[in-house]
Amino acid sequence: MRQHYPPINPRFPHFLHGGDYNPDQWPPETVADDMRLMKLAHCNAMTLGIFAWAALEPAEGRFEFGWLDRVMDQLAANGGYAVLATPTAAHPRWLTDKYPSVQRTNRERVRSPHAHRVNFCLTSPVYREKAALITRQLAERYRNHPALLAWHVHNEYGGECYCELCLAAFRDWLKRKYGTLEKLNEAWWTAFWSQTYFDWNEIHPFEGVIHGLHLDWKRFATDQCIACYRNEADILHAVTPGVPVTTNTYWFFVGYDARRWAPHLDVIAWDNYPPYHARPEDWKKAVEMSLMGDFYRGLKGGQPFMLMETSPSSQNWMPVMKLQRPGIHRLKTLQVVAHGADTVQYFQWRAGRGAAEKFHGCVVSHSGHENTRVFRDVADLGTLLEKLDGVIGTTVRPEVAVVYDDENRWAIETVAGPRQQKRDYVPTLVAHYEPFWKRGIPVDVVHADTDFAKAGYKLVIAPMLYMLRPGVAERITAFVEQGGTFVTTYWSGIADENDHTFLGGFPGPLRPLLGMWAEELDVLHDDESVKVLPEPGNALGLAGEYEAEIFCDLIHAESATVLARYGSEFYAGRPALTVNACGKGRAFYVASRNRAAFQDDFYGALSRELGLKPVLDTVLPEGVTVQKRGDGKREFLFFLNFRNDDVTLPLGTARLTNLADGAAVAGSLHLPAHDAVVCERV
Amino acid sequence: MRQHYPPINPRFPHFLHGGDYNPDQWPPETVADDMRLMKLAHCNAMTLGIFAWAALEPAEGRFEFGWLDRVMDQLAANGGYAVLATPTAAHPRWLTDKYPSVQRTNRERVRSPHAHRVNFCLTSPVYREKAALITRQLAERYRNHPALLAWHVHNEYGGECYCELCLAAFRDWLKRKYGTLEKLNEAWWTAFWSQTYFDWNEIHPFEGVIHGLHLDWKRFATDQCIACYRNEADILHAVTPGVPVTTNTYWFFVGYDARRWAPHLDVIAWDNYPPYHARPEDWKKAVEMSLMGDFYRGLKGGQPFMLMETSPSSQNWMPVMKLQRPGIHRLKTLQVVAHGADTVQYFQWRAGRGAAEKFHGCVVSHSGHENTRVFRDVADLGTLLEKLDGVIGTTVRPEVAVVYDDENRWAIETVAGPRQQKRDYVPTLVAHYEPFWKRGIPVDVVHADTDFAKAGYKLVIAPMLYMLRPGVAERITAFVEQGGTFVTTYWSGIADENDHTFLGGFPGPLRPLLGMWAEELDVLHDDESVKVLPEPGNALGLAGEYEAEIFCDLIHAESATVLARYGSEFYAGRPALTVNACGKGRAFYVASRNRAAFQDDFYGALSRELGLKPVLDTVLPEGVTVQKRGDGKREFLFFLNFRNDDVTLPLGTARLTNLADGAAVAGSLHLPAHDAVVCERV
Amino acid sequence: MRQHYPPINPRFPHFLHGGDYNPDQWPPETVADDMRLMKLAHCNAMTLGIFAWAALEPAEGRFEFGWLDRVMDQLAANGGYAVLATPTAAHPRWLTDKYPSVQRTNRERVRSPHAHRVNFCLTSPVYREKAALITRQLAERYRNHPALLAWHVHNEYGGECYCELCLAAFRDWLKRKYGTLEKLNEAWWTAFWSQTYFDWNEIHPFEGVIHGLHLDWKRFATDQCIACYRNEADILHAVTPGVPVTTNTYWFFVGYDARRWAPHLDVIAWDNYPPYHARPEDWKKAVEMSLMGDFYRGLKGGQPFMLMETSPSSQNWMPVMKLQRPGIHRLKTLQVVAHGADTVQYFQWRAGRGAAEKFHGCVVSHSGHENTRVFRDVADLGTLLEKLDGVIGTTVRPEVAVVYDDENRWAIETVAGPRQQKRDYVPTLVAHYEPFWKRGIPVDVVHADTDFAKAGYKLVIAPMLYMLRPGVAERITAFVEQGGTFVTTYWSGIADENDHTFLGGFPGPLRPLLGMWAEELDVLHDDESVKVLPEPGNALGLAGEYEAEIFCDLIHAESATVLARYGSEFYAGRPALTVNACGKGRAFYVASRNRAAFQDDFYGALSRELGLKPVLDTVLPEGVTVQKRGDGKREFLFFLNFRNDDVTLPLGTARLTNLADGAAVAGSLHLPAHDAVVCERV
């Protein structure tokens, strides 16, 4: 496995630190002052031109690059760099006026007015032609500019379009996939309620009760959006080979299948806006954000990514736009670095005077000067990042993987039943991830098609693996046979890639591996719980009395051994946790959704048994984690304290150097509330 | 009064037991196995062909009956029967493609896309023609088939259509009703806000502030939907005389006027999905379900009905899709039998692999075999039903009637004021019905046009009888004059059939009968209550201190005697309960919405005074009821325990036979938690 | 400053007492009986013809005034008067049929069906032509009628229209305002997200993210609606000079800019429906209603206004339509009189039999007679009003002004951030107004463009003065320099008239006056609070420990003196209250939203320092206020008790006469629960 990656752009083997910048909204004297402020803030990279289409091409085919030339030159002259954006996320009004079909159409089949951003048709040939043209103009103009460091295509792709062009493209996509309507009708189980299709043109993506259609529409939308990205990225690759190209996204790629996107991006770029407000529950949010970081790092097999957007202060679109507390800025950005970021970039550099984001946190506030708390936070972080060159390109190779899978999530979210408001796929992943975060054991987050055996994991956890695409069960089985440990839960092995339930007994193709059969799935009201009692003398040494909630699968052990049983309800005495030996490995079935104490004990026991290595051999207090990056030679430890009070961590025999000040650290580490410390292992 | 009815189809004088079955979704070997499983489950009737239009007529005028022929033959060969459905509740896509006008149009005047089911225009001539054609094909093909037991038209009619065809039909309906616009304007009180109509074409059913229009639109929709039913039913009657025809419905006929539907159905068919989950409040839901059962039995004057759909397990469309607890299956189905069902049919027989209902409870789960808890529940019930032939055709003739009236409910729900979120017409009926359920006193549920005197009731209760159509007050008065006892409440006698308020003092035409006048209606916030204190020495012997909530009518006794007065608020001392003598009978006015203790005491006193006969002369614990059916010679008692614990009922002198095992029962009956027992009186 | 105004119509120098009346809905005998009842109710003025367009012009150009002639004559014959309405708030269906463009179009660009009321296009030339025609017919017919006392144009103008006519008018309005698209793009900050306009026709008022556009659209809608009013009012002025013309409105003019409306109205008319239900919190609602009364009186600089609508009992559109408790009717109507009303008019006189408002409280109920509690309440009030002739035309000249500003409110409500659900502009004004209400100190409510120095106030309070239009800061500064005291708060001085933030430090143009700079604005969750601790020895003598919630501005004192500091959170020790001397006056900055105790102490101290004169020199219990009206010679005191219990107020040396009975009042005044007493100072 690869342990070290080159910098995002080898021309600049340092942390990028900077932000979105809109010089077209400001007079020259302000731009000049920005150059001065950037140096004071220890910033080195500005993301330019996002949403600037109207300024760059104020009339069809008439381009005005003067203002951008000047800023690019000023940046270069001041030792700064540009992450140069294609402006296609906000097309100009003249484009809509002349070619109304570029505008998106909603589910109610109404073309939306020109407004907001990311409002373009995913199929429109005109949009693609005009987007390609402005992209090529930019690429050719700045191909040799010294400030050009990376390309940033579009911005936060998202959504779907339901216009006639998109519908026709969808039908073509379906014809290529299925060939005949007979096969499509079969795949979509349309005999139900006489939904049979007799003509391709009868297909509309609005019909919620056909789950196969829903899945195919999401798959098509992913493909279509990737094609829009490629429409621009291919030009950039051709004109400026060697300059990395990406687009920025958030929350598991916002409705598209991340698994399919990753190969098309030179580097992954994440927009991260964690809601940390120095409240006691912050650390639980931090667990989720760490999982997300691992997800983004995992998308390209461990390659470091860009933190393309984060706020230097508050987020104005939040219902409660709290100020960032002291320390939080360093904590939240270094958390992302710990999980693989090689950049720290902000939205945005300078606060605009008008419109929807005028009160969003910015490095330079409306006051216009550097004498603010936020500016000092940014400058302090910049100073630290300048000392972290060694971190660039390093990664982490965990022994544990948690499976996150978009298609699986889509299927779970669409199903009618069994507990409509509490399916909670992502929170469930977080619950199974949290025990490792608490112990400082690194984790990968990967999709279901991963070849787990080849990847070398010791432990693979796949909660709520409702959908099993062809090959998934086989790869999991092979992983276990070769010695791996596999954990899955209730509501797994239910349906195939078309969302057809498996026949003959759940968990379908995983039944032999798990050695059990799930007869019925009970669900609980929010105010109910069921006891889970370990079997006396069970192999994992579990001894607590646990509580299940929401989901309780009623299963029969076949070849599996029962480790715990329900302790209440009419199914008291029936298995709640089983393990089945298979080849050299074992497969666990967790039949219920259990409260945190179960996960803590269960994964604690597994961690001991499997000898999973934590970053540091110490017991961490609640709310504190240690993550690491390295390349096999050097190892960097990130201590992150999400608590509201100071802690002192015993370090055992570890000898470290604090990279902020070069001080030797041994014996113990004092970590103030909300502080983050980066050390290198000596 | 009739005491015994023939079986639904005299060819089969037994309980129908079976369910919806979709053999067109399965391969032949599965269908063959279903025949084996049906016998194991003690099932004898399958509902076939619902939603199978696309399978039966895959192109306009091309019919494919082969698959249905085979299943009908297999059923017959295995001693089973078919409740054969017309497939018109889900028309095929080709029909929409060729004749878009068959598709329903919503309130926003947008024609809905082809999707879901029951999505047809209530007026479309093409829809009616095509529905008639497939109906006739089915009728003629299977007219002599030995498996054919009954016809099931469509499925769960519902909703309204706002297309131009429907609007034109509505205007014609109005012309027939009113003759002139002058009369219509008068009936609709259109002078308010200059709403006057000057042309018939100005009439649209969207205008919420014209209450007469709203009522007429609902009346029209009822008529139009009955016409759709008759479009098919008349053919079936003509081609297969003697085979009963029905359609299935739920919750008081879902927005149509049940009173008008009943004469058109040979037998009533109810889809019942009670939410019993072994929670303490289950018995309160059971009271409501019992009232609903009495409503369905009452629709055709006491004739037994079909339980056309119920789940053998959970309902996947519920927010919390809990499994059915042990015992609940028998309890919930026998409850419906107790109130008049001569069938127990499920949705559905075999779980489908895809689409909206794939996780709905089924007799045969995705596992495909009989070794499940649910299958055993069904088989056990089937075994019991085979012993209940004597129950078939029996009914009950209560001495008490509660008035439920659709038009009254529509009017109450539309009014602006006085307590928008707490009108609660049905819960109020349930509150007045509950005291009888607790005592095991049978009740009829009837509409307001009933001739109460002729029906022979001792007690008629009409809570919230807001609307008095012409003749209603007269019939109630005649009932009382001839010796009946009548009870009504606040918010009664307010408006006529056009929702015009009566002038001269509420309760309008009932004022002489009740001997009081209602000056103002106060309403309370949810957190408020008002005391109701019986008059010392009142005729009913009421002695408690009661609490009113939500509604407090401020009335003046005229000829009436005051039995209780308000004990707080600025109207302390004013009458809260009155009684007025009229002819040989009495009429009570309950001025406030009271908590349950009042109803318990009030109706307890009335029951004693009137000598109302309970099914069994015993005191029932909370959550347990006894209902009965009989024919004057034989009498069947249904003991239903909705509690979470066992009870032992003293039986007094009653001598019974438990029909499950033929054992003699006397002295007392032990009734486990969630159990239901059927006994015959010896 | 003017101290006395002429009566609304000098022909009738008494309180108008009456209500909306729809004789067109009733037979002649009912109308005749109404004349009898009016006298019994001590009513003297009926509002006639609202919504009667269909009755007055049943076909285009065909007018039927017969019924109105008769009622006008009957009124005159019985000594009554008419507030005659133009019926244009509900146009007839024939108008919509023939000229569909008169109908309003909604934001989704769908023309609404003919329904409800106030549903006309604000631009339609046909609507204006037809409205002018019926207005002229009315004016000319009744110009000399003895019953005609005032004109009531339309009814409760409101809403906006998005049809093509309105869009074109809006673009013209913008062309006149901006001249060029360059200036418009600059004013609207359209460079953000490439929102630049290239053509006037690209402008649609739907785009929420352009705040300048939003403000301009609201300004345009105000202008357009005023033009509709003028379309009718100008005719009335021309035909019947001397008869006052107005229109009725509610809640700060419902979305239009009240500041622009006032000059066009001869007299302000308020529809007031306070939710008093004898609940403990009633008095807090009463504070808000008093502020609203002061706002309406302030609109024309202190001139008395009309209470054009209030309910004589309950309001049927409320979720809980409670009856009006004893005493409340007098209390709520005299509260409005206390703040400047010279009329008490009801919606409505007689309850209609049908439609949306049939259960709204009315003077004459469906019973049709006078023997009701509500009728007696009205008659009693009428008797009292007949004794208050001296109050007519009097006003009040407060020393304190609170700034309410529509454009400021619009801007605050549109912003994204910082605390979306708790901006609470009006509740914040109420919180700063309440200390004066509790002390019986009169207050004016004025808009931000007021010339405060010229108006002679001692204290001006402008909470959340987010928007500073040109000149506002200058006028405030001049006011302070000349000796005034000014108070503002967090979230002030943020943006200009285009909602562009000020650069260089908030509060922008007010920074020199206030002597402080606001660096960041923190916001709190609902369950959080921050301590505010007065500086020891502060000039105001503040000594409590206060609590801030929701908003905490983090400010730097420059020339200002710190009077209080935060006592918790990471900004403990930073200034929370400052004062800055400027010329002869002082300017206070209240940095946080504080709970009531702060306002009580702060404004209590200011009141003492500034010697603000209360109406009566006494301490009022919570829930009781005293307001006054006078003309410099006579002074009328209104004692209003919103408590649920009686109080006795010490009157000090004041000597009064109770106008209800002429009794002398001295020493103390016993005020029963919910009572209101009007006294004249002897």
mmCIF file of N, CA and C in Angstrom, chain B residues 563-631:
data_model
loop_
_atom_site.group_PDB
_atom_site.id
_atom_site.type_symbol
_atom_site.label_atom_id
_atom_site.label_comp_id
_atom_site.label_asym_id
_atom_site.label_seq_id
_atom_site.Cartn_x
_atom_site.Cartn_y
_atom_site.Cartn_z
ATOM 1 N N LEU B 563 -79.829 19.579 35.373
ATOM 2 C CA LEU B 563 -79.295 18.448 36.138
ATOM 3 C C LEU B 563 -77.888 18.723 36.650
ATOM 4 N N ALA B 564 -77.175 19.607 35.968
ATOM 5 C CA ALA B 564 -75.820 19.960 36.414
ATOM 6 C C ALA B 564 -75.526 21.373 35.956
ATOM 7 N N ARG B 565 -74.606 22.013 36.682
ATOM 8 C CA ARG B 565 -74.241 23.391 36.357
ATOM 9 C C ARG B 565 -72.724 23.532 36.321
ATOM 10 N N TYR B 566 -72.265 24.549 35.608
ATOM 11 C CA TYR B 566 -70.831 24.836 35.607
ATOM 12 C C TYR B 566 -70.418 25.271 36.994
ATOM 13 N N GLY B 567 -69.204 24.880 37.373
ATOM 14 C CA GLY B 567 -68.734 25.192 38.710
ATOM 15 C C GLY B 567 -67.565 26.155 38.730
ATOM 16 N N SER B 568 -67.188 26.688 37.572
ATOM 17 C CA SER B 568 -66.092 27.664 37.546
ATOM 18 C C SER B 568 -66.261 28.527 36.303
ATOM 19 N N GLU B 569 -65.307 29.428 36.094
ATOM 20 C CA GLU B 569 -65.358 30.396 34.992
ATOM 21 C C GLU B 569 -66.470 31.422 35.232
ATOM 22 N N PHE B 570 -66.545 32.400 34.351
ATOM 23 C CA PHE B 570 -67.523 33.465 34.589
ATOM 24 C C PHE B 570 -68.964 32.964 34.431
ATOM 25 N N TYR B 571 -69.101 31.742 33.912
ATOM 26 C CA TYR B 571 -70.450 31.197 33.772
ATOM 27 C C TYR B 571 -70.760 30.143 34.821
ATOM 28 N N ALA B 572 -70.023 30.170 35.917
ATOM 29 C CA ALA B 572 -70.337 29.273 37.035
ATOM 30 C C ALA B 572 -71.796 29.456 37.411
ATOM 31 N N GLY B 573 -72.504 28.358 37.633
ATOM 32 C CA GLY B 573 -73.895 28.424 38.004
ATOM 33 C C GLY B 573 -74.851 28.274 36.839
ATOM 34 N N ARG B 574 -74.328 28.425 35.614
ATOM 35 C CA ARG B 574 -75.232 28.281 34.467
ATOM 36 C C ARG B 574 -75.347 26.806 34.102
ATOM 37 N N PRO B 575 -76.425 26.421 33.425
ATOM 38 C CA PRO B 575 -76.693 24.997 33.209
ATOM 39 C C PRO B 575 -75.641 24.323 32.329
ATOM 40 N N ALA B 576 -75.278 23.104 32.714
ATOM 41 C CA ALA B 576 -74.327 22.318 31.940
ATOM 42 C C ALA B 576 -74.950 21.020 31.441
ATOM 43 N N LEU B 577 -76.059 20.615 32.045
ATOM 44 C CA LEU B 577 -76.759 19.401 31.613
ATOM 45 C C LEU B 577 -78.231 19.618 31.901
ATOM 46 N N THR B 578 -79.056 19.396 30.871
ATOM 47 C CA THR B 578 -80.491 19.590 31.070
ATOM 48 C C THR B 578 -81.246 18.383 30.522
ATOM 49 N N VAL B 579 -82.458 18.241 31.009
ATOM 50 C CA VAL B 579 -83.331 17.215 30.455
ATOM 51 C C VAL B 579 -84.711 17.841 30.289
ATOM 52 N N ASN B 580 -85.368 17.456 29.221
ATOM 53 C CA ASN B 580 -86.692 17.998 28.937
ATOM 54 C C ASN B 580 -87.640 16.850 28.623
ATOM 55 N N ALA B 581 -88.774 16.839 29.281
ATOM 56 C CA ALA B 581 -89.779 15.821 28.984
ATOM 57 C C ALA B 581 -90.538 16.219 27.731
ATOM 58 N N CYS B 582 -90.892 15.253 26.906
ATOM 59 C CA CYS B 582 -91.594 15.524 25.640
ATOM 60 C C CYS B 582 -92.372 14.266 25.304
ATOM 61 N N GLY B 583 -93.658 14.352 25.326
ATOM 62 C CA GLY B 583 -94.472 13.154 25.087
ATOM 63 C C GLY B 583 -94.127 12.113 26.128
ATOM 64 N N LYS B 584 -93.866 10.879 25.655
ATOM 65 C CA LYS B 584 -93.540 9.813 26.586
ATOM 66 C C LYS B 584 -92.047 9.731 26.894
ATOM 67 N N GLY B 585 -91.291 10.569 26.253
ATOM 68 C CA GLY B 585 -89.836 10.416 26.392
ATOM 69 C C GLY B 585 -89.148 11.647 26.954
ATOM 70 N N ARG B 586 -87.847 11.644 26.875
ATOM 71 C CA ARG B 586 -87.027 12.713 27.418
ATOM 72 C C ARG B 586 -85.889 13.049 26.451
ATOM 73 N N ALA B 587 -85.438 14.296 26.509
ATOM 74 C CA ALA B 587 -84.314 14.721 25.667
ATOM 75 C C ALA B 587 -83.288 15.450 26.537
ATOM 76 N N PHE B 588 -82.053 14.955 26.482
ATOM 77 C CA PHE B 588 -80.964 15.523 27.283
ATOM 78 C C PHE B 588 -80.069 16.420 26.419
ATOM 79 N N TYR B 589 -79.588 17.500 27.022
ATOM 80 C CA TYR B 589 -78.603 18.351 26.351
ATOM 81 C C TYR B 589 -77.353 18.412 27.215
ATOM 82 N N VAL B 590 -76.251 17.892 26.674
ATOM 83 C CA VAL B 590 -74.969 17.918 27.376
ATOM 84 C C VAL B 590 -74.218 19.128 26.841
ATOM 85 N N ALA B 591 -74.132 20.177 27.651
ATOM 86 C CA ALA B 591 -73.671 21.469 27.124
ATOM 87 C C ALA B 591 -72.166 21.540 26.916
ATOM 88 N N SER B 592 -71.414 20.656 27.539
ATOM 89 C CA SER B 592 -69.950 20.766 27.461
ATOM 90 C C SER B 592 -69.336 19.450 26.992
ATOM 91 N N ARG B 593 -68.090 19.543 26.496
ATOM 92 C CA ARG B 593 -67.322 18.337 26.195
ATOM 93 C C ARG B 593 -66.660 17.908 27.501
ATOM 94 N N ASN B 594 -67.133 16.779 28.012
ATOM 95 C CA ASN B 594 -66.690 16.362 29.334
ATOM 96 C C ASN B 594 -65.682 15.223 29.262
ATOM 97 N N ARG B 595 -64.879 15.138 30.280
ATOM 98 C CA ARG B 595 -63.929 14.017 30.356
ATOM 99 C C ARG B 595 -64.682 12.733 30.666
ATOM 100 N N ALA B 596 -63.992 11.605 30.505
ATOM 101 C CA ALA B 596 -64.661 10.297 30.480
ATOM 102 C C ALA B 596 -65.512 10.015 31.705
ATOM 103 N N ALA B 597 -65.124 10.509 32.883
ATOM 104 C CA ALA B 597 -65.880 10.175 34.095
ATOM 105 C C ALA B 597 -67.341 10.588 33.965
ATOM 106 N N PHE B 598 -67.570 11.708 33.304
ATOM 107 C CA PHE B 598 -68.955 12.133 33.130
ATOM 108 C C PHE B 598 -69.726 11.132 32.275
ATOM 109 N N GLN B 599 -69.171 10.786 31.147
ATOM 110 C CA GLN B 599 -69.875 9.836 30.279
ATOM 111 C C GLN B 599 -70.117 8.515 31.019
ATOM 112 N N ASP B 600 -69.135 8.058 31.756
ATOM 113 C CA ASP B 600 -69.310 6.806 32.494
ATOM 114 C C ASP B 600 -70.510 6.889 33.430
ATOM 115 N N ASP B 601 -70.590 7.964 34.192
ATOM 116 C CA ASP B 601 -71.671 8.084 35.169
ATOM 117 C C ASP B 601 -73.009 8.360 34.495
ATOM 118 N N PHE B 602 -72.972 9.242 33.512
ATOM 119 C CA PHE B 602 -74.218 9.668 32.864
ATOM 120 C C PHE B 602 -74.871 8.491 32.136
ATOM 121 N N TYR B 603 -74.073 7.817 31.296
ATOM 122 C CA TYR B 603 -74.661 6.714 30.537
ATOM 123 C C TYR B 603 -74.875 5.482 31.424
ATOM 124 N N GLY B 604 -74.099 5.379 32.507
ATOM 125 C CA GLY B 604 -74.354 4.316 33.473
ATOM 126 C C GLY B 604 -75.737 4.497 34.087
ATOM 127 N N ALA B 605 -76.030 5.739 34.468
ATOM 128 C CA ALA B 605 -77.338 6.015 35.062
ATOM 129 C C ALA B 605 -78.449 5.767 34.048
ATOM 130 N N LEU B 606 -78.231 6.244 32.815
ATOM 131 C CA LEU B 606 -79.259 6.040 31.783
ATOM 132 C C LEU B 606 -79.461 4.553 31.508
ATOM 133 N N SER B 607 -78.355 3.795 31.480
ATOM 134 C CA SER B 607 -78.468 2.361 31.203
ATOM 135 C C SER B 607 -79.313 1.682 32.273
ATOM 136 N N ARG B 608 -79.079 2.056 33.497
ATOM 137 C CA ARG B 608 -79.868 1.460 34.582
ATOM 138 C C ARG B 608 -81.346 1.847 34.450
ATOM 139 N N GLU B 609 -81.565 3.134 34.244
ATOM 140 C CA GLU B 609 -82.946 3.604 34.152
ATOM 141 C C GLU B 609 -83.704 2.950 33.016
ATOM 142 N N LEU B 610 -83.015 2.831 31.880
ATOM 143 C CA LEU B 610 -83.682 2.306 30.688
ATOM 144 C C LEU B 610 -83.631 0.785 30.639
ATOM 145 N N GLY B 611 -82.905 0.182 31.576
ATOM 146 C CA GLY B 611 -82.811 -1.271 31.604
ATOM 147 C C GLY B 611 -82.127 -1.835 30.368
ATOM 148 N N LEU B 612 -81.104 -1.153 29.887
ATOM 149 C CA LEU B 612 -80.396 -1.636 28.690
ATOM 150 C C LEU B 612 -79.697 -2.952 29.019
ATOM 151 N N LYS B 613 -79.841 -3.921 28.141
ATOM 152 C CA LYS B 613 -79.335 -5.266 28.418
ATOM 153 C C LYS B 613 -77.902 -5.437 27.961
ATOM 154 N N PRO B 614 -76.967 -5.734 28.855
ATOM 155 C CA PRO B 614 -75.613 -6.063 28.425
ATOM 156 C C PRO B 614 -75.586 -7.497 27.901
ATOM 157 N N VAL B 615 -74.527 -7.799 27.170
ATOM 158 C CA VAL B 615 -74.360 -9.143 26.635
ATOM 159 C C VAL B 615 -74.289 -10.136 27.792
ATOM 160 N N LEU B 616 -73.646 -9.721 28.862
ATOM 161 C CA LEU B 616 -73.415 -10.617 29.977
ATOM 162 C C LEU B 616 -73.596 -9.804 31.244
ATOM 163 N N ASP B 617 -74.223 -10.402 32.214
ATOM 164 C CA ASP B 617 -74.528 -9.645 33.425
ATOM 165 C C ASP B 617 -73.324 -9.685 34.369
ATOM 166 N N THR B 618 -72.302 -8.937 34.044
ATOM 167 C CA THR B 618 -71.082 -8.949 34.845
ATOM 168 C C THR B 618 -70.387 -7.606 34.720
ATOM 169 N N VAL B 619 -69.490 -7.319 35.629
ATOM 170 C CA VAL B 619 -68.708 -6.090 35.533
ATOM 171 C C VAL B 619 -67.395 -6.412 34.825
ATOM 172 N N LEU B 620 -67.128 -5.683 33.769
ATOM 173 C CA LEU B 620 -65.934 -5.961 32.967
ATOM 174 C C LEU B 620 -64.788 -5.071 33.413
ATOM 175 N N PRO B 621 -63.584 -5.613 33.500
ATOM 176 C CA PRO B 621 -62.436 -4.751 33.818
ATOM 177 C C PRO B 621 -62.102 -3.852 32.621
ATOM 178 N N GLU B 622 -61.473 -2.737 32.906
ATOM 179 C CA GLU B 622 -61.110 -1.798 31.848
ATOM 180 C C GLU B 622 -60.278 -2.505 30.780
ATOM 181 N N GLY B 623 -60.641 -2.298 29.526
ATOM 182 C CA GLY B 623 -59.877 -2.898 28.439
ATOM 183 C C GLY B 623 -60.439 -4.219 27.957
ATOM 184 N N VAL B 624 -61.518 -4.661 28.571
ATOM 185 C CA VAL B 624 -62.138 -5.919 28.161
ATOM 186 C C VAL B 624 -63.578 -5.635 27.761
ATOM 187 N N THR B 625 -64.018 -6.232 26.665
ATOM 188 C CA THR B 625 -65.424 -6.098 26.296
ATOM 189 C C THR B 625 -65.972 -7.470 25.923
ATOM 190 N N VAL B 626 -67.284 -7.544 25.915
ATOM 191 C CA VAL B 626 -67.979 -8.727 25.400
ATOM 192 C C VAL B 626 -68.982 -8.227 24.380
ATOM 193 N N GLN B 627 -68.929 -8.792 23.202
ATOM 194 C CA GLN B 627 -69.894 -8.439 22.165
ATOM 195 C C GLN B 627 -70.642 -9.707 21.774
ATOM 196 N N LYS B 628 -71.712 -9.542 21.065
ATOM 197 C CA LYS B 628 -72.443 -10.761 20.712
ATOM 198 C C LYS B 628 -73.027 -10.689 19.311
ATOM 199 N N ARG B 629 -73.310 -11.879 18.781
ATOM 200 C CA ARG B 629 -74.096 -12.025 17.553
ATOM 201 C C ARG B 629 -75.082 -13.176 17.791
ATOM 202 N N GLY B 630 -76.183 -13.133 17.110
ATOM 203 C CA GLY B 630 -77.140 -14.211 17.289
ATOM 204 C C GLY B 630 -78.258 -14.089 16.276
ATOM 205 N N ASP B 631 -79.194 -14.992 16.356
ATOM 206 C CA ASP B 631 -80.326 -14.951 15.428
ATOM 207 C C ASP B 631 -81.645 -15.175 16.160
#
